Coordinates of C-alpha atoms and ligand atoms in Angstrom, one line a residue:
M10 CA 46.8 -17.3 -11.6
P11 CA 46.9 -14.3 -9.8
S12 CA 45.1 -14.5 -6.5
S13 CA 41.8 -12.6 -5.2
E14 CA 44.1 -10.3 -3.4
E15 CA 46.3 -9.4 -6.4
I16 CA 43.4 -8.8 -8.5
I17 CA 41.8 -6.7 -5.9
E18 CA 44.9 -4.4 -5.6
I19 CA 45.3 -3.8 -9.7
T20 CA 41.5 -3.1 -10.0
E21 CA 41.8 -0.4 -7.1
K22 CA 44.9 0.7 -8.5
Y23 CA 44.0 1.2 -12.2
G24 CA 40.1 1.7 -11.6
A25 CA 37.9 4.8 -10.8
R26 CA 36.6 4.0 -7.2
N27 CA 33.0 4.6 -8.2
Y28 CA 32.0 1.4 -6.4
K29 CA 32.8 -0.2 -3.3
P30 CA 32.4 -4.1 -4.0
L31 CA 32.6 -6.7 -1.4
P32 CA 36.1 -8.4 -1.2
V33 CA 35.2 -11.2 -3.6
V34 CA 36.8 -11.8 -7.0
I35 CA 34.4 -14.1 -9.0
S36 CA 36.3 -16.0 -11.8
R37 CA 33.5 -18.7 -12.8
A38 CA 29.7 -18.9 -12.2
E39 CA 27.1 -21.3 -13.1
G40 CA 23.4 -21.3 -12.3
A41 CA 23.2 -19.4 -8.7
W42 CA 26.8 -20.4 -7.8
V43 CA 29.9 -18.6 -8.3
W44 CA 33.6 -19.5 -7.5
D45 CA 36.3 -16.8 -6.6
C46 CA 40.1 -17.1 -7.8
E47 CA 40.8 -19.7 -5.0
G48 CA 38.1 -22.1 -5.8
K49 CA 35.9 -21.1 -2.7
K50 CA 32.2 -21.3 -3.7
Y51 CA 29.4 -18.8 -3.1
L52 CA 25.8 -18.6 -3.6
D53 CA 24.7 -15.5 -5.7
F54 CA 21.8 -13.5 -3.7
L55 CA 22.1 -10.5 -5.7
S56 CA 22.1 -11.7 -9.7
A57 CA 23.5 -8.8 -10.7
Y58 CA 20.8 -6.6 -9.5
S59 CA 18.3 -9.1 -11.3
A60 CA 20.3 -9.4 -14.9
V61 CA 20.7 -13.0 -14.0
N62 CA 17.2 -14.1 -13.4
Q63 CA 18.0 -17.1 -15.6
G64 CA 21.0 -17.8 -13.5
H65 CA 24.6 -17.8 -14.7
R66 CA 25.6 -19.2 -18.2
H67 CA 22.2 -20.6 -18.8
P68 CA 23.0 -23.1 -21.3
V69 CA 20.3 -22.1 -23.6
I70 CA 21.3 -18.5 -23.8
V71 CA 24.9 -19.6 -23.9
G72 CA 24.2 -21.9 -27.1
A73 CA 21.9 -19.2 -28.9
M74 CA 25.0 -16.4 -28.3
K75 CA 27.7 -19.3 -29.6
E76 CA 25.5 -20.0 -32.6
Q77 CA 25.1 -16.0 -33.2
L78 CA 28.7 -15.5 -32.8
D79 CA 29.8 -17.7 -35.9
R80 CA 27.2 -15.9 -37.9
V81 CA 27.0 -12.1 -37.4
T82 CA 27.3 -9.8 -34.3
L83 CA 27.0 -6.2 -35.5
T84 CA 25.4 -4.7 -38.5
S85 CA 24.5 -0.9 -37.0
R86 CA 21.1 0.0 -37.8
A87 CA 22.0 1.3 -41.1
F88 CA 20.8 -1.9 -42.5
H89 CA 18.5 -4.5 -41.4
N90 CA 19.4 -7.9 -39.6
D91 CA 17.4 -11.0 -39.1
Q92 CA 17.4 -11.0 -35.5
L93 CA 16.0 -7.7 -34.6
G94 CA 12.3 -8.1 -36.3
P95 CA 11.7 -11.5 -34.4
F96 CA 13.0 -10.1 -31.3
L97 CA 10.6 -7.1 -31.3
E98 CA 7.8 -9.1 -32.1
E99 CA 8.6 -11.6 -29.6
I100 CA 8.9 -8.8 -26.8
C101 CA 5.8 -7.0 -27.9
K102 CA 3.7 -10.3 -27.8
L103 CA 5.0 -11.2 -24.5
S104 CA 4.3 -7.7 -23.0
G105 CA 1.2 -6.8 -24.7
M106 CA 2.6 -3.7 -26.2
E107 CA 2.4 -2.7 -29.7
M108 CA 5.8 -1.3 -30.6
A109 CA 9.7 -1.6 -29.1
L110 CA 12.8 0.4 -29.4
P111 CA 16.2 -1.6 -28.6
M112 CA 18.9 0.2 -26.7
N113 CA 21.8 -1.5 -24.8
T114 CA 21.8 -0.4 -20.9
G115 CA 18.8 0.7 -18.5
A116 CA 19.8 4.1 -18.4
E117 CA 19.6 4.3 -22.4
A118 CA 16.2 2.8 -22.4
V119 CA 15.1 5.5 -19.7
E120 CA 16.5 8.4 -21.8
T121 CA 14.7 7.0 -24.4
A122 CA 11.4 7.0 -23.0
V123 CA 12.0 10.7 -21.7
K124 CA 12.6 11.9 -25.3
M125 CA 9.8 10.0 -26.4
A126 CA 7.3 11.3 -23.9
R127 CA 8.5 14.8 -24.3
K128 CA 8.1 14.8 -28.1
W129 CA 4.6 12.8 -27.7
G130 CA 3.6 16.0 -25.3
Y131 CA 4.7 18.4 -28.1
T132 CA 3.0 16.6 -31.1
S133 CA 0.2 14.8 -29.7
K134 CA -0.7 16.6 -26.4
K135 CA 0.2 19.9 -27.8
V136 CA 2.2 21.0 -24.8
A137 CA 3.9 24.5 -25.5
E138 CA 7.5 24.3 -26.8
N139 CA 10.1 23.4 -24.1
Q140 CA 7.4 23.0 -21.7
A141 CA 6.7 19.6 -20.8
E142 CA 7.0 18.0 -17.5
I143 CA 7.4 14.5 -16.4
V144 CA 6.6 13.4 -12.6
C145 CA 8.8 10.9 -10.8
C146 CA 9.2 9.7 -7.4
T147 CA 11.9 10.3 -4.6
D148 CA 14.1 7.8 -3.7
N149 CA 13.9 6.5 -7.5
F150 CA 16.5 4.7 -9.2
H151 CA 16.4 5.0 -13.2
G152 CA 20.4 5.0 -13.9
R153 CA 23.1 7.5 -13.7
T154 CA 23.4 9.7 -16.9
T155 CA 23.2 13.4 -16.3
T156 CA 19.4 13.4 -17.2
V157 CA 18.5 10.8 -15.4
V158 CA 20.1 12.1 -12.1
S159 CA 18.7 15.0 -12.4
F160 CA 15.4 13.7 -11.1
S161 CA 17.3 11.8 -8.5
S162 CA 16.4 12.5 -4.9
D163 CA 19.6 11.1 -3.5
E164 CA 22.2 13.8 -2.8
Q165 CA 25.2 11.8 -3.7
Y166 CA 23.9 11.0 -7.1
K167 CA 23.7 14.7 -8.1
E168 CA 26.4 16.7 -6.2
G169 CA 29.1 17.8 -8.4
F170 CA 27.3 16.9 -11.6
G171 CA 25.2 20.0 -12.2
P172 CA 23.6 21.6 -13.9
Y173 CA 20.4 19.5 -14.2
T174 CA 18.1 18.8 -16.7
P175 CA 15.0 20.7 -16.0
G176 CA 11.5 19.4 -16.5
F177 CA 10.9 17.2 -13.8
K178 CA 8.9 17.0 -10.7
L179 CA 9.5 14.6 -7.6
I180 CA 6.4 13.4 -5.4
P181 CA 6.7 10.8 -2.7
F182 CA 6.2 7.1 -4.2
G183 CA 3.0 5.4 -3.2
D184 CA 1.0 8.5 -2.6
V185 CA -1.9 8.8 -5.1
E186 CA -2.9 12.5 -4.0
A187 CA 0.5 13.7 -4.3
F188 CA 0.3 12.5 -7.9
E189 CA -3.1 14.0 -8.6
K190 CA -1.9 17.4 -7.2
S191 CA 1.4 17.3 -9.1
I192 CA -0.3 17.4 -12.6
G193 CA -0.8 20.7 -14.7
P194 CA -1.4 21.3 -18.3
N195 CA 2.2 20.5 -19.2
T196 CA 2.6 17.1 -17.3
V197 CA 3.3 14.6 -19.9
A198 CA 4.3 11.5 -18.3
F199 CA 4.4 9.7 -15.0
L200 CA 7.7 7.8 -14.4
V201 CA 7.9 5.3 -11.8
E202 CA 9.1 1.9 -10.8
P203 CA 6.2 -0.6 -9.7
I204 CA 8.5 -1.7 -6.8
Q205 CA 11.5 0.6 -6.1
G206 CA 14.5 -1.6 -6.1
E207 CA 17.5 0.3 -5.2
A208 CA 15.5 2.1 -2.4
G209 CA 15.3 -1.0 -0.9
V210 CA 12.4 -3.0 -2.6
V211 CA 9.8 -0.6 -1.5
V212 CA 6.3 -1.9 -2.3
P213 CA 3.6 0.8 -2.7
P214 CA 0.3 0.3 -1.0
D215 CA -2.1 -2.3 -2.7
G216 CA -4.1 -0.4 -5.7
Y217 CA -1.6 2.1 -6.3
L218 CA -0.9 1.3 -9.7
K219 CA -4.4 0.9 -10.7
R220 CA -5.3 4.4 -9.4
V221 CA -2.1 6.1 -10.8
R222 CA -3.3 4.3 -14.2
D223 CA -6.8 5.7 -13.8
I224 CA -5.3 9.3 -13.2
C225 CA -3.1 9.1 -16.5
T226 CA -5.7 7.9 -18.6
K227 CA -8.2 10.7 -17.5
N228 CA -5.5 13.4 -17.7
N229 CA -4.0 12.1 -21.3
I230 CA -0.5 11.1 -19.5
L231 CA 1.8 8.3 -20.4
L232 CA 2.2 5.9 -17.6
M233 CA 5.9 4.8 -17.8
L234 CA 6.9 1.7 -15.8
D235 CA 10.6 1.2 -15.1
E236 CA 10.5 -2.5 -15.0
I237 CA 14.4 -2.6 -15.5
Q238 CA 14.6 -4.5 -12.3
T239 CA 11.1 -5.8 -11.6
G240 CA 10.3 -7.0 -14.9
L241 CA 10.8 -10.7 -16.4
G242 CA 9.8 -12.7 -13.6
R243 CA 11.5 -11.2 -10.5
T244 CA 8.5 -10.3 -8.6
G245 CA 6.7 -13.5 -9.3
R246 CA 4.7 -12.5 -12.3
M247 CA 6.2 -12.0 -15.9
F248 CA 6.0 -7.9 -15.2
C249 CA 5.3 -6.6 -12.0
F250 CA 2.2 -4.5 -13.4
E251 CA 0.4 -7.8 -13.6
H252 CA 0.1 -7.9 -10.0
E253 CA -2.8 -5.1 -10.3
G254 CA -4.1 -6.0 -13.7
I255 CA -3.2 -2.8 -15.4
R256 CA -0.9 -1.8 -18.3
P257 CA 1.4 0.8 -18.8
D258 CA 1.5 3.3 -21.8
V259 CA 5.5 2.9 -21.9
L260 CA 7.6 0.1 -20.4
M261 CA 11.2 -0.1 -19.9
L262 CA 13.0 -3.5 -19.7
G263 CA 16.8 -4.3 -19.6
K264 CA 18.8 -6.4 -17.3
A265 CA 17.4 -9.9 -17.5
I266 CA 16.4 -9.3 -20.9
S267 CA 19.8 -10.6 -21.8
G268 CA 20.0 -13.1 -19.1
G269 CA 23.6 -11.7 -17.9
L270 CA 25.4 -11.9 -21.4
L271 CA 25.2 -8.6 -23.1
P272 CA 23.7 -5.1 -22.1
V273 CA 20.3 -5.0 -23.9
S274 CA 17.4 -3.0 -22.9
V275 CA 14.1 -2.0 -24.6
V276 CA 11.4 0.6 -24.4
L277 CA 7.8 -0.5 -25.4
A278 CA 5.0 1.7 -25.9
S279 CA 2.0 2.2 -28.2
R280 CA 2.0 2.7 -31.7
E281 CA 1.0 6.2 -31.3
A282 CA 3.7 7.1 -28.8
L283 CA 6.9 5.5 -30.4
S284 CA 5.6 6.8 -33.8
V285 CA 7.1 10.3 -32.7
F286 CA 10.5 8.8 -33.7
R287 CA 11.2 9.6 -37.0
P288 CA 14.7 8.3 -39.0
G289 CA 17.5 10.5 -37.3
D290 CA 15.8 11.5 -34.0
H291 CA 17.3 8.8 -32.0
G292 CA 19.5 6.1 -32.4
S293 CA 22.2 3.7 -30.9
T294 CA 25.3 1.7 -32.7
F295 CA 24.8 -1.4 -30.9
G296 CA 20.9 -1.0 -29.9
G297 CA 19.2 -3.9 -31.8
C298 CA 22.5 -5.3 -33.0
P299 CA 22.0 -9.4 -34.0
I300 CA 24.3 -10.9 -31.3
G301 CA 22.2 -8.7 -28.6
C302 CA 18.7 -9.8 -30.2
A303 CA 19.7 -13.5 -30.6
V304 CA 20.7 -13.5 -27.1
A305 CA 17.6 -11.8 -25.7
R306 CA 15.2 -14.0 -28.0
A307 CA 17.1 -17.0 -26.1
A308 CA 16.8 -15.3 -22.6
L309 CA 13.1 -14.6 -22.8
R310 CA 12.2 -18.3 -24.0
V311 CA 14.0 -19.4 -21.0
I312 CA 12.1 -17.3 -18.7
V313 CA 8.8 -18.7 -20.1
E314 CA 10.1 -22.3 -20.8
D315 CA 11.5 -22.5 -17.3
K316 CA 8.4 -20.7 -15.8
L317 CA 10.9 -18.4 -13.7
P318 CA 7.9 -16.0 -12.7
Q319 CA 6.0 -18.7 -11.0
R320 CA 9.0 -20.3 -9.6
S321 CA 9.7 -16.6 -8.2
A322 CA 6.3 -16.4 -6.8
E323 CA 6.4 -20.0 -5.1
L324 CA 9.8 -19.8 -3.6
G325 CA 9.6 -16.1 -2.6
A326 CA 6.5 -16.6 -0.6
A327 CA 8.0 -19.5 1.5
F328 CA 11.3 -17.7 1.8
S329 CA 9.7 -14.4 2.8
K330 CA 7.8 -16.5 5.5
K331 CA 11.1 -17.9 6.9
L332 CA 12.8 -14.5 6.8
E333 CA 9.9 -13.2 8.8
T334 CA 10.7 -15.5 11.8
L335 CA 14.1 -13.6 12.2
V336 CA 12.3 -10.2 13.1
G337 CA 13.6 -9.5 16.5
A338 CA 16.6 -7.8 17.9
K339 CA 18.2 -7.1 14.8
V340 CA 15.5 -7.4 12.1
E341 CA 13.0 -4.7 11.8
L342 CA 11.0 -6.1 8.7
V343 CA 10.8 -8.3 5.8
R344 CA 9.4 -7.0 2.5
G345 CA 8.8 -7.6 -1.1
R346 CA 7.4 -9.7 -3.7
G347 CA 8.4 -13.1 -4.9
L348 CA 11.9 -13.6 -4.5
F349 CA 12.6 -10.0 -4.6
L350 CA 13.0 -9.3 -1.0
A351 CA 14.7 -7.0 1.8
V352 CA 15.2 -7.5 5.1
V353 CA 15.5 -3.7 6.9
L354 CA 17.7 -3.6 10.0
K355 CA 16.9 -2.0 13.1
K356 CA 18.7 1.2 14.0
A357 CA 20.6 -0.3 17.0
A358 CA 21.9 -3.5 14.6
G359 CA 24.5 -1.1 13.2
P360 CA 25.2 -0.9 9.5
A361 CA 24.1 -3.4 6.9
R362 CA 27.5 -3.6 5.2
A363 CA 29.0 -5.6 8.1
Y364 CA 26.2 -8.2 8.0
C365 CA 27.0 -8.8 4.3
E366 CA 30.8 -9.1 4.9
Q367 CA 29.7 -12.0 7.8
L368 CA 27.3 -13.5 5.1
L369 CA 30.1 -13.2 2.6
E370 CA 32.6 -15.2 5.0
K371 CA 29.7 -17.8 5.1
G372 CA 29.7 -18.0 1.1
L373 CA 26.5 -16.1 0.7
L374 CA 26.9 -13.0 -1.9
C375 CA 24.2 -10.2 -0.9
K376 CA 24.6 -6.3 -0.9
E377 CA 23.4 -3.6 1.3
T378 CA 21.2 -0.8 -0.2
H379 CA 21.5 2.1 1.8
E380 CA 22.5 2.2 5.3
N381 CA 20.3 -0.4 6.9
I382 CA 18.9 -2.5 4.3
I383 CA 19.9 -6.0 2.6
R384 CA 18.1 -7.0 -0.4
F385 CA 17.7 -10.6 -1.3
A386 CA 17.4 -11.2 -4.8
P387 CA 18.9 -14.8 -6.0
P388 CA 18.7 -16.2 -9.3
L389 CA 15.1 -17.3 -10.3
V390 CA 16.3 -20.9 -11.3
I391 CA 17.7 -21.4 -7.6
D392 CA 16.3 -24.5 -6.2
Q393 CA 14.6 -25.1 -2.6
K394 CA 17.8 -27.1 -1.0
D395 CA 20.1 -23.8 -2.0
L396 CA 17.5 -21.5 -0.5
D397 CA 17.3 -23.6 2.8
W398 CA 21.4 -23.6 2.7
A399 CA 21.2 -19.9 2.4
F400 CA 18.7 -19.4 5.4
E401 CA 20.4 -21.2 7.8
R402 CA 23.6 -18.8 7.1
I403 CA 21.2 -15.6 7.0
K404 CA 19.9 -17.2 10.7
E405 CA 23.3 -17.3 12.2
V406 CA 23.9 -13.6 10.9
L407 CA 20.7 -11.8 11.6
G408 CA 18.4 -14.2 13.9
Ligands
PLP17 C1 19.4 -1.1 -12.8 C2 18.4 -0.1 -13.1 C3 18.6 1.0 -14.3 C4 19.7 1.2 -14.9 O1 20.3 0.5 -15.6 P1 21.6 0.3 -16.3 O2 21.8 -0.7 -17.2 O3 22.5 0.1 -15.0 O4 21.9 1.6 -17.0 C5 17.2 1.7 -14.6 N1 16.2 1.5 -13.7 C6 16.2 0.5 -12.7 C7 14.6 0.5 -12.0 C8 17.2 0.0 -12.4 O5 17.1 -1.4 -11.4

């Protein structure tokens, strides 16, 4: 078996350098734990950006995948398959939405929502041709396609990749007045993350979503929530929008919807909005494939049956309190909801990356976001004992 060092060498030799991973090579995983090539054990405190909320290789999801592997994996949408309908019904009922469109990656779900909102604008809101406008927030993260980076405010995401797709307007996140002011006759949608994950787990002011919901309703604008990272239990509720008792018009899910086994994403919306798609308007070879749907059905069942939203709320509240005790020389503040947390470091503490490297040495896997923020988002199946173990290591490094 090649060593971790050898694996890193060939990965860097043959792979494009569009990531800068920590120097650890994972070769096995179970629950909240992973092992490297040499057998060293690490606690996963990132969960593949919340794609493994159910923990690595959850036996129920793995079992469903194995069973489906022995039946049929891919049909394309040229034919029906016996997993797609039940999956769509289950995800609609879970989220309280009327209809769904399956895709694969999160970015594809966002692209789909953008196309849907535009077409809805032209057919239902009667916006003049090619004038539809979608409002988004600065510091957003919605994926990496050419259209999606067109409305990023991060220079690195965009630089060298123009020309950009027009039709997007950026406003500050959490600012209701700015949203109101941004609205014009051609505004068809507001695309927003209920908590900005990649920006560093930025929680908007209380009541933000409620007020935004009202403004969207009054102005006939689709409220499109990107819950690809915040959805499915991560923030202590099944969906982050539940914290404010609202419902979006459009909901994008991905990541944990398959428990980390396959790329599965979905756009959920009202019957009116999703009905803009007619045969031939949009599609994906793998979107809605039987293997993806079977896996997603099991992954959703696990979230419900293992009460992962509740675990996230309870364990997260306690863990956040403990992290607060570290505020001091290095830690500026702690923020987040449920087990979706971030520590913001003080300028004087230096770059967050160095602390992630120290935590890695101690057996805790986490990743910096931006220069000075470390996100903590363990699998939601993690137990109290492992959280205590993690806290001891975090205290040694950040206390
Ligand atoms: C990860 C993420 C995406 C993109 O998902 P991919 O599967 O990487 O394309 C979009 N929006 C949010 C909020 C995300 O966290």
